[in-house]
Short mmCIF file of C-alpha atoms and ligand atoms in Angstrom, two decimals:
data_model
loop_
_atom_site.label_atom_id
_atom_site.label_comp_id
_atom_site.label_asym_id
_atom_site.label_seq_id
_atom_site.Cartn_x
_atom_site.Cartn_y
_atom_site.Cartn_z
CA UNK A 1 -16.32 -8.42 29.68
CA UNK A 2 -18.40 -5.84 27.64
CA UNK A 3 -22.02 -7.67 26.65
CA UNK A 4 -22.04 -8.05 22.86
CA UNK A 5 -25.06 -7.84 21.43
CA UNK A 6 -26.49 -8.94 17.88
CA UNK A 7 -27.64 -5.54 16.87
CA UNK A 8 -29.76 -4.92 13.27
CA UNK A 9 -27.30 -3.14 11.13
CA UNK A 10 -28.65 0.10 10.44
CA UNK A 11 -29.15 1.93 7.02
CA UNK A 12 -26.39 0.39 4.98
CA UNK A 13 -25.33 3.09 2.52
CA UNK A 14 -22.67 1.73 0.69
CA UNK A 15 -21.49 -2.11 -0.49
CA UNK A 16 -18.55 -1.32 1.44
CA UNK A 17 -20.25 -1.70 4.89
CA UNK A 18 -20.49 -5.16 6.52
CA UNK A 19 -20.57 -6.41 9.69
CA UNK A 20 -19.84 -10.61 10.66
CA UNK A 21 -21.41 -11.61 13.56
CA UNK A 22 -20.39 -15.30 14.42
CA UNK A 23 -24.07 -17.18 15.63
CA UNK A 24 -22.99 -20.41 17.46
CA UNK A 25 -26.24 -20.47 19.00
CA UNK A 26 -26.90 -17.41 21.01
CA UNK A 27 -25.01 -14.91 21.46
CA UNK A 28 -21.70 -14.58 20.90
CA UNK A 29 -18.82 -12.30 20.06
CA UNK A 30 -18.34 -10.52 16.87
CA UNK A 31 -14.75 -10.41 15.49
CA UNK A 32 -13.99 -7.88 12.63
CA UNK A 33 -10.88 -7.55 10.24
CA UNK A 34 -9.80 -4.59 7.78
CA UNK A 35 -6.86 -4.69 5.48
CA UNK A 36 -5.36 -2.67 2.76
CA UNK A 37 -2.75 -2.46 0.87
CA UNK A 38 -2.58 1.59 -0.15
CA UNK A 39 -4.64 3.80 -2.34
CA UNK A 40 -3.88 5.37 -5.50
CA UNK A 41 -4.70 6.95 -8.73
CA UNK A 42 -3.81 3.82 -11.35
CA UNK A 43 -6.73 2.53 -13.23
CA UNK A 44 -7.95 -0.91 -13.60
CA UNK A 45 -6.40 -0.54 -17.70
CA UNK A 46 -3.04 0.41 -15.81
CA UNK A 47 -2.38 -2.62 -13.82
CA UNK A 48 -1.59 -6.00 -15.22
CA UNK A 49 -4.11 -8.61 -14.55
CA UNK A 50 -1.36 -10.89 -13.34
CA UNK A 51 -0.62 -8.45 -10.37
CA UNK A 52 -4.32 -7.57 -9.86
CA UNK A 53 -4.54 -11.44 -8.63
CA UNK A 54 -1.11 -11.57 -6.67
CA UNK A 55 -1.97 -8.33 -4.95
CA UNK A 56 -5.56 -9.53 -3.67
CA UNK A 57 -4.03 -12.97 -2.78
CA UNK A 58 -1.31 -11.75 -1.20
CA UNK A 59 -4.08 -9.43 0.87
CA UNK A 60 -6.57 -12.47 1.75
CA UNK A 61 -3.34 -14.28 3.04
CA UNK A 62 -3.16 -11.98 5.06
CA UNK A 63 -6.27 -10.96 6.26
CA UNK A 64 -6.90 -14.47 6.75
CA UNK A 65 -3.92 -15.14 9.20
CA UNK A 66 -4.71 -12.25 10.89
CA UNK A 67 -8.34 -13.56 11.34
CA UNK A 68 -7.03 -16.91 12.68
CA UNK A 69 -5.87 -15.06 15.60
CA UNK A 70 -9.30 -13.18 15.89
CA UNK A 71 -11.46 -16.46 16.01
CA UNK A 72 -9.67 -18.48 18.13
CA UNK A 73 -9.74 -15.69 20.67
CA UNK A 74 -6.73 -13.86 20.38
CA UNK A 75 -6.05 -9.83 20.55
CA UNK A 76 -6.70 -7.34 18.06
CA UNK A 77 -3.31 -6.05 18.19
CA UNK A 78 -1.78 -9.68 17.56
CA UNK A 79 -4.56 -9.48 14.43
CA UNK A 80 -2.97 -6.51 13.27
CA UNK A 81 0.57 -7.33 13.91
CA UNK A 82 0.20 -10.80 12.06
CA UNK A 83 -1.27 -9.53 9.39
CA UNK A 84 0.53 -6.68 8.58
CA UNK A 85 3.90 -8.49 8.88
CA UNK A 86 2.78 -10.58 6.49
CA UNK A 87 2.20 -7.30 4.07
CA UNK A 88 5.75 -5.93 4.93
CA UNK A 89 7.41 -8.75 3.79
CA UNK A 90 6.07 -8.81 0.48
CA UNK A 91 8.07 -6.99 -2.34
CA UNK A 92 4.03 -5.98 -3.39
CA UNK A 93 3.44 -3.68 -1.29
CA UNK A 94 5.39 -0.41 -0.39
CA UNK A 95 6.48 -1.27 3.46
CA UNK A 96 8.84 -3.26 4.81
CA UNK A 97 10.27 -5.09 1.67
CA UNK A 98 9.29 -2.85 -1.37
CA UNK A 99 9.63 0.34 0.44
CA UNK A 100 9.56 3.15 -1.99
CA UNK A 101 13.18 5.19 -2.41
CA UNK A 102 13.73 8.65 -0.95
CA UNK A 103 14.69 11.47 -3.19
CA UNK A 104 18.14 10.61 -1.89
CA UNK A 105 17.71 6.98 -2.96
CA UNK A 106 17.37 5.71 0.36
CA UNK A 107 15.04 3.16 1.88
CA UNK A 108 13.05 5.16 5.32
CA UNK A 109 10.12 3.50 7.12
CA UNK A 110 7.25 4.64 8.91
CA UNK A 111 4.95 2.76 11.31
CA UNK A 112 2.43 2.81 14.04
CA UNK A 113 -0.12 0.43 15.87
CA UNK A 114 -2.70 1.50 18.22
CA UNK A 115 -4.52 -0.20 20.72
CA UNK A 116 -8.02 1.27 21.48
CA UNK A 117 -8.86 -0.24 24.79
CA UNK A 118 -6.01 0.46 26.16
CA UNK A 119 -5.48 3.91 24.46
CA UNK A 120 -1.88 3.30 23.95
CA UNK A 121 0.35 3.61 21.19
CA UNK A 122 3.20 3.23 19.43
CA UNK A 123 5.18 4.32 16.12
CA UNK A 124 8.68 4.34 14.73
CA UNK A 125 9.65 7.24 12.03
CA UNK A 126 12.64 6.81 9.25
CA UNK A 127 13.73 3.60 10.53
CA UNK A 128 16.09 1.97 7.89
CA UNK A 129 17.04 -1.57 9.20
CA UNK A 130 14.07 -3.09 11.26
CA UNK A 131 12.63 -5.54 9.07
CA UNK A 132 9.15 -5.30 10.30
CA UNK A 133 8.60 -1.50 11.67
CA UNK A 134 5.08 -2.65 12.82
CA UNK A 135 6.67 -4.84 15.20
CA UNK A 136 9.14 -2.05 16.41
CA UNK A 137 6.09 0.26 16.50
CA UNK A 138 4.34 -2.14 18.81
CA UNK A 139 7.83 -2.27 20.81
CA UNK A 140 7.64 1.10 21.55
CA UNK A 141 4.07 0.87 22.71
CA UNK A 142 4.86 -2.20 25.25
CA UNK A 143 8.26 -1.89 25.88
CA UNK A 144 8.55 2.18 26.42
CA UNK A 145 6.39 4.94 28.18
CA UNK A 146 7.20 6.68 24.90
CA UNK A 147 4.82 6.79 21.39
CA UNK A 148 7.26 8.00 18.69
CA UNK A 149 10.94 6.77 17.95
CA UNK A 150 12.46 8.18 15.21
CA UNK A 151 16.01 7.60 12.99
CA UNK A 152 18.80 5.86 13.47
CA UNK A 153 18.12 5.92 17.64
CA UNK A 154 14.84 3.97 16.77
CA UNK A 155 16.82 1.22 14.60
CA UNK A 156 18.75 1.05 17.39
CA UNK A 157 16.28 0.39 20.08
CA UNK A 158 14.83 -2.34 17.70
CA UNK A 159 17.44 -4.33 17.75
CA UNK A 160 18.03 -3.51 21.43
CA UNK A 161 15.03 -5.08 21.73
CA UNK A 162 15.82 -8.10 19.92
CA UNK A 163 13.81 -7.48 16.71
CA UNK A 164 15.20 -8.43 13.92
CA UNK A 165 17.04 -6.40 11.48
CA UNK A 166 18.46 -6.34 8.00
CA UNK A 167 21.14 -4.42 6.25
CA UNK A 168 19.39 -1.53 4.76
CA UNK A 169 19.73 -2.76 0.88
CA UNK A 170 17.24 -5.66 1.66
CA UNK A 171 14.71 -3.19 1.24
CA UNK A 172 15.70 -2.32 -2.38
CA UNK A 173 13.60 -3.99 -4.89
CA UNK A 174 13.92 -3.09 -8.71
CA UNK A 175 10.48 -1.64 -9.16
CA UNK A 176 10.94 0.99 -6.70
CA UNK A 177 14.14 1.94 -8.25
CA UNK A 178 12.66 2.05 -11.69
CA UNK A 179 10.01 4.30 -10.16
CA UNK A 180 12.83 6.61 -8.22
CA UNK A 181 14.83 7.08 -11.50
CA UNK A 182 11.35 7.82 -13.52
CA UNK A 183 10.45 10.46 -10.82
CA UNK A 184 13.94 12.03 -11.19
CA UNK A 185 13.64 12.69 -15.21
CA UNK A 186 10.22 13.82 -14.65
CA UNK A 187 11.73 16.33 -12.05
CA UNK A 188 14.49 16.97 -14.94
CA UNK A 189 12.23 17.57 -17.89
CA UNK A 190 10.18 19.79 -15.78
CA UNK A 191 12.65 21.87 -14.68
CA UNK A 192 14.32 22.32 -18.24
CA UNK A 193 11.12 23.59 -19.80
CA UNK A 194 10.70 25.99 -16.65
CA UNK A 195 6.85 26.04 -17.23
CA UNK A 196 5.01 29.24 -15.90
CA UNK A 197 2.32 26.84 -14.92
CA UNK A 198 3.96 24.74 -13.02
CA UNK A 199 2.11 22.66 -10.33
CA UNK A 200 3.11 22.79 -6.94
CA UNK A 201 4.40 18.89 -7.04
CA UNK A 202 6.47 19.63 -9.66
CA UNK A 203 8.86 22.29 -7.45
CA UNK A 204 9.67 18.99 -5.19
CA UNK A 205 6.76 18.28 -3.33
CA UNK A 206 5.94 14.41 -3.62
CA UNK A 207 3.54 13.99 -5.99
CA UNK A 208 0.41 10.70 -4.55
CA UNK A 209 1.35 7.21 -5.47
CA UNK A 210 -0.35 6.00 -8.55
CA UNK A 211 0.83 2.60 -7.15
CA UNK A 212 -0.64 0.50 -4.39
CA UNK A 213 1.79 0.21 -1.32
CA UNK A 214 0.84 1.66 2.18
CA UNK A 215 -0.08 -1.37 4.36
CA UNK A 216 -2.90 -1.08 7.30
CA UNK A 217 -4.97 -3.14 9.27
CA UNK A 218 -7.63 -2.88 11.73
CA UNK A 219 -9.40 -5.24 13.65
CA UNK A 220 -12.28 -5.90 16.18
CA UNK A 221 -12.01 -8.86 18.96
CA UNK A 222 -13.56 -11.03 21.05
CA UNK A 223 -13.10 -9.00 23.78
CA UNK A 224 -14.65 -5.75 22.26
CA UNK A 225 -10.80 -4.33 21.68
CA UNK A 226 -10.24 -2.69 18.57
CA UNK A 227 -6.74 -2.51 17.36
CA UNK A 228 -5.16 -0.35 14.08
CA UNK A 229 -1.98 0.18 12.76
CA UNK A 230 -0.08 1.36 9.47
CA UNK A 231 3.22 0.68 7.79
CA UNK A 232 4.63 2.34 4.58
CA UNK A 233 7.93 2.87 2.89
CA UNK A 234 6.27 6.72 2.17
CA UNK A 235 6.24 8.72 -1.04
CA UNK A 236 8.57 8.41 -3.93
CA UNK A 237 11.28 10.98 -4.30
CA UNK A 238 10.23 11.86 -0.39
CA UNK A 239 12.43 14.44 1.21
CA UNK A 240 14.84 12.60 2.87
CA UNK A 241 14.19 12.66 6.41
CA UNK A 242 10.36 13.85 5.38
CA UNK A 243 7.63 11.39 7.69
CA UNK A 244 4.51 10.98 6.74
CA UNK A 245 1.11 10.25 7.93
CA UNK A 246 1.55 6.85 8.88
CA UNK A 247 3.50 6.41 11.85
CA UNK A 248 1.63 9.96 13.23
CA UNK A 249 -0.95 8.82 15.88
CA UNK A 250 -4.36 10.31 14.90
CA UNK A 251 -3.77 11.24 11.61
CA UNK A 252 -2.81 7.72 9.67
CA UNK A 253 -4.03 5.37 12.53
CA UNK A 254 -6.32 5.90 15.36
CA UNK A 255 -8.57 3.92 17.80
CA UNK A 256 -10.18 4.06 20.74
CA UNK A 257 -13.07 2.29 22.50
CA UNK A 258 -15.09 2.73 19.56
CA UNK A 259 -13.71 2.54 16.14
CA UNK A 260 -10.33 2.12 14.74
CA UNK A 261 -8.73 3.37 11.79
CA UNK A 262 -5.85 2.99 9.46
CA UNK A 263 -5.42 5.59 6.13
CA UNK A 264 -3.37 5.42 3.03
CA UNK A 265 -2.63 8.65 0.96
CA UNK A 266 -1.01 11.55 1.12
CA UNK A 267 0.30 11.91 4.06
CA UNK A 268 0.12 15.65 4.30
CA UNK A 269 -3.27 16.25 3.96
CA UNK A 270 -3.86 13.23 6.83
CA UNK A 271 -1.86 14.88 9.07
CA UNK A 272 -3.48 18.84 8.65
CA UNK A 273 -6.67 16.88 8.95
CA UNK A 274 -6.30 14.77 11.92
CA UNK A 275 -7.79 12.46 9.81
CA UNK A 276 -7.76 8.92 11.70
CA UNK A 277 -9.03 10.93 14.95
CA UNK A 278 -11.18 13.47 12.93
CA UNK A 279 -13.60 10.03 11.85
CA UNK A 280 -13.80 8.70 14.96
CA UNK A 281 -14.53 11.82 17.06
CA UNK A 282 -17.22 12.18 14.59
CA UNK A 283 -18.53 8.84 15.67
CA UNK A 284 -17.83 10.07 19.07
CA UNK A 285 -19.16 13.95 19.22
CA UNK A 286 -21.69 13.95 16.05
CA UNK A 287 -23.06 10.54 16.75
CA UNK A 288 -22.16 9.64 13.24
CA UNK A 289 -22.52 5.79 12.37
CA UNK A 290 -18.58 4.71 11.40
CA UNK A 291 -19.10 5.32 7.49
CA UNK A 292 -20.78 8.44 7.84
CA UNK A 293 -17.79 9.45 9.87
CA UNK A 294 -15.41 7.88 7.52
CA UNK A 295 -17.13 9.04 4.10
CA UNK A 296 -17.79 13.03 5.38
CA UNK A 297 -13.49 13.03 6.10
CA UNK A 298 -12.74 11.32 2.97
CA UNK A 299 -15.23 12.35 0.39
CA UNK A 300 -15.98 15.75 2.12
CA UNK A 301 -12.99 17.59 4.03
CA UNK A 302 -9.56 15.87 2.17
CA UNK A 303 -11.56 16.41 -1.26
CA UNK A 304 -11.94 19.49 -0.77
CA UNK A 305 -8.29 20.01 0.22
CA UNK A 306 -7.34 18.30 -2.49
CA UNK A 307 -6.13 14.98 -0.25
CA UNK A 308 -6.00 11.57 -2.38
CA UNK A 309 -6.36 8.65 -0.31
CA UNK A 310 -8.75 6.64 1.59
CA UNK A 311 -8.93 4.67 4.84
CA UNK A 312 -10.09 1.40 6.59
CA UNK A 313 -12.15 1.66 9.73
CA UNK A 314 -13.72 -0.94 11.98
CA UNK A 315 -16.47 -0.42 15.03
CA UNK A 316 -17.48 -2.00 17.63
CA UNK A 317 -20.29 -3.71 15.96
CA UNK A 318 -18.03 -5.14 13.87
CA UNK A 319 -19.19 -2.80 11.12
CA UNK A 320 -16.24 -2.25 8.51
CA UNK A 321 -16.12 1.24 6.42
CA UNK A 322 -13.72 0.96 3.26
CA UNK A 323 -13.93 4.51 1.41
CA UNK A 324 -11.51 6.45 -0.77
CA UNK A 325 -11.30 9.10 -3.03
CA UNK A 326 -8.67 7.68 -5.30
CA UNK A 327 -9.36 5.81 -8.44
CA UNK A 328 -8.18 2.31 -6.33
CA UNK A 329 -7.66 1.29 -2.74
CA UNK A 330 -6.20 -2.50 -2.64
CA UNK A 331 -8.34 -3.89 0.41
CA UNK A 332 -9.90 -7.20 1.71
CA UNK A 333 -12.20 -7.66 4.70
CA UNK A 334 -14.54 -9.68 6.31
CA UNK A 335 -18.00 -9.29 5.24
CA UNK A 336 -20.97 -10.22 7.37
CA UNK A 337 -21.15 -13.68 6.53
CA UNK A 338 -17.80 -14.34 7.41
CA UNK A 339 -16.63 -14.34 3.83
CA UNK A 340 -13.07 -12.75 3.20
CA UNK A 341 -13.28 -10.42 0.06
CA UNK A 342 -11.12 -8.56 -1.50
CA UNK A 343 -11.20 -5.67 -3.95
CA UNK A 344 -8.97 -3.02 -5.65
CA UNK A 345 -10.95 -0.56 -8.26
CA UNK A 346 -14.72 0.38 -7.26
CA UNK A 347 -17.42 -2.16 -7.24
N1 LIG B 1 0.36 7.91 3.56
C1 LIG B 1 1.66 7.53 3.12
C2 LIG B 1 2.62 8.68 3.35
O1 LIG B 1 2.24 9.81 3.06
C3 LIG B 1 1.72 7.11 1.68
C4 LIG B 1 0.60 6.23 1.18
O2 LIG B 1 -0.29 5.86 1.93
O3 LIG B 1 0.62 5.85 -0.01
O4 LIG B 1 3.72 8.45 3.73
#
């Protein structure tokens, strides 16, 4: 087994950055947990205070199952299974249950999990009646010398494989449909007063989520491993058949034997920018420490593209990064005193 060792945390530049280090006299290992539940542009005015508190407990649920599994030894890719199951199956959040609608009105989900020690990985595209695509995804990775499965062949290998799946309306939650038929007058009114100036998003591109949604998690265990993985319905009014950046290995998740990471944004820009791999072959090539990495991608390259989002990463010092350049990220994490927090708008 690697040696762990209780190192000083170096310069901490940002609130964001902890690192837990469990002391039961000696050394011991560290164990690390990252969760969030999507970035966007809403403010803290825009979102009832009600749902503020259901979101964040909804996250420490999770993040607290998952870290069960973490302390009493198990893997990070259980961690990140567990706790991002949890995630799908709350209407909250847009994955699994509470998937966002295609332009076409449909229901397609993306997912991906990746385990860093082992540098394998897996990730199902447009799947539209696997109730947890992060379990599919991690299917694929175990169960298949494969790494993407995509469309109706991947909701069939699912339940091949015994996972379980649902009738494709379970997905469809009210809220999403609301936001669908908003999108589609917007589109409407647009198009009717054939503006000179119109914006790139408004010719059909999809436009980032103002709305939390995107579900990720990363995690650090016992053993050293580090574990990511991702799971989103997508974008509203999505091209049907359009995948994003979340079940794309490298771009919304990455690890290896170093640092693990899971994004949330749009997609686009995450996959032109390599973004998951980008941060942690900065760690790797530049010698960056993991929010250096994570903060030069985020706040440097996909700003200057114009690419709203933000990710969660996790080392193997069990230091956590949390940055976006959105107005919100939903997220909750470990901090080094073992405390679960959570947050939403900037602290
Ligand atoms: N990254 C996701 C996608 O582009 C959306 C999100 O994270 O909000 O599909």
């Amino acid at each position: 087994m690697k040696k762990k060792l209780l190192l000083a945390i170096p310069l901490c530049l940002c609130p964001l950055t902890a690192a837990y280090s469990s002391e039961s006299g000696g050394t011991t290992p560290k164990v690390a947990l990252a969760v969030h539940g999507g970035a966007g542009n809403a403010s803290a005015e825009d979102l009832p205070k009600e749902r503020e508190t259901r979101i964040r407990a909804k996250l420490a649920e999770a993040l607290e199952a998952g870290y069960e599994i973490l302390t009493s030894g198990g893997s990070a890719v259980d961690a990140v299974e567990r706790t991002i199951r949890l995630l799908e199956d709350s209407p909250l959040f847009n994955a699994g249950k509470g998937a966002v609608f295609t332009a076409a009105g449909t229901n397609e989900l993306d997912a991906s999990i990746m385990d860093g020690a082992k540098m394998e990985a897996g990730a199902v595209a447009g799947v539209t009646t696997i109730k947890n695509p992060i379990a599919a995804a991690r299917a694929v990775m175990e169960r298949t010398e494969h790494v993407l499965l995509a469309g109706p062949a991947a909701n069939d290998f699912a339940a091949d494989a015994g996972l379980e799946t649902v009738d494709s309306s379970y997905f469809f939650t009210e809220r999403r449909w609301q936001a669908l038929q908003e999108r589609i007058e917007r589109e409407k009114t647009e198009e009717s007063t054939k503006s000179s100036r119109a914006s790139p998003r408004s010719s059909g591109a999809p436009e980032p989520s103002t709305h939390f949604g995107t579900v990720g998690a990363v995690a650090l265990d016992s053993m050293g491993r580090i574990a990511a993985g991702t799971s989103t319905g997508g974008m509203t009014y999505k091209r049907h058949g359009r995948v994003g950046d979340s079940p794309i290995i490298g771009a919304g998740t990455y690890a290896n034997g170093e640092c693990g990471v899971s994004a949330t944004g749009h997609g686009e820009y995450f996959i032109r920018h390599a973004v998951a791999f980008d941060i942690c072959a900065r760690m790797r090539y530049l010698g960056l420490s993991l929010l250096e990495a994570a903060t030069s991608v985020v706040n440097g390259t996909l700003m200057e593209v114009g690419g709203d989002g933000g990710v969660i990463a996790i080392d193997t010092d069990g230091n956590t990064a949390l940055v976006f350049n959105t107005r919100n990220m939903a997220r909750a994490w470990i901090d080094s005193n073992g405390e679960p927090r959570t947050a939403i708008f900037r602290q």
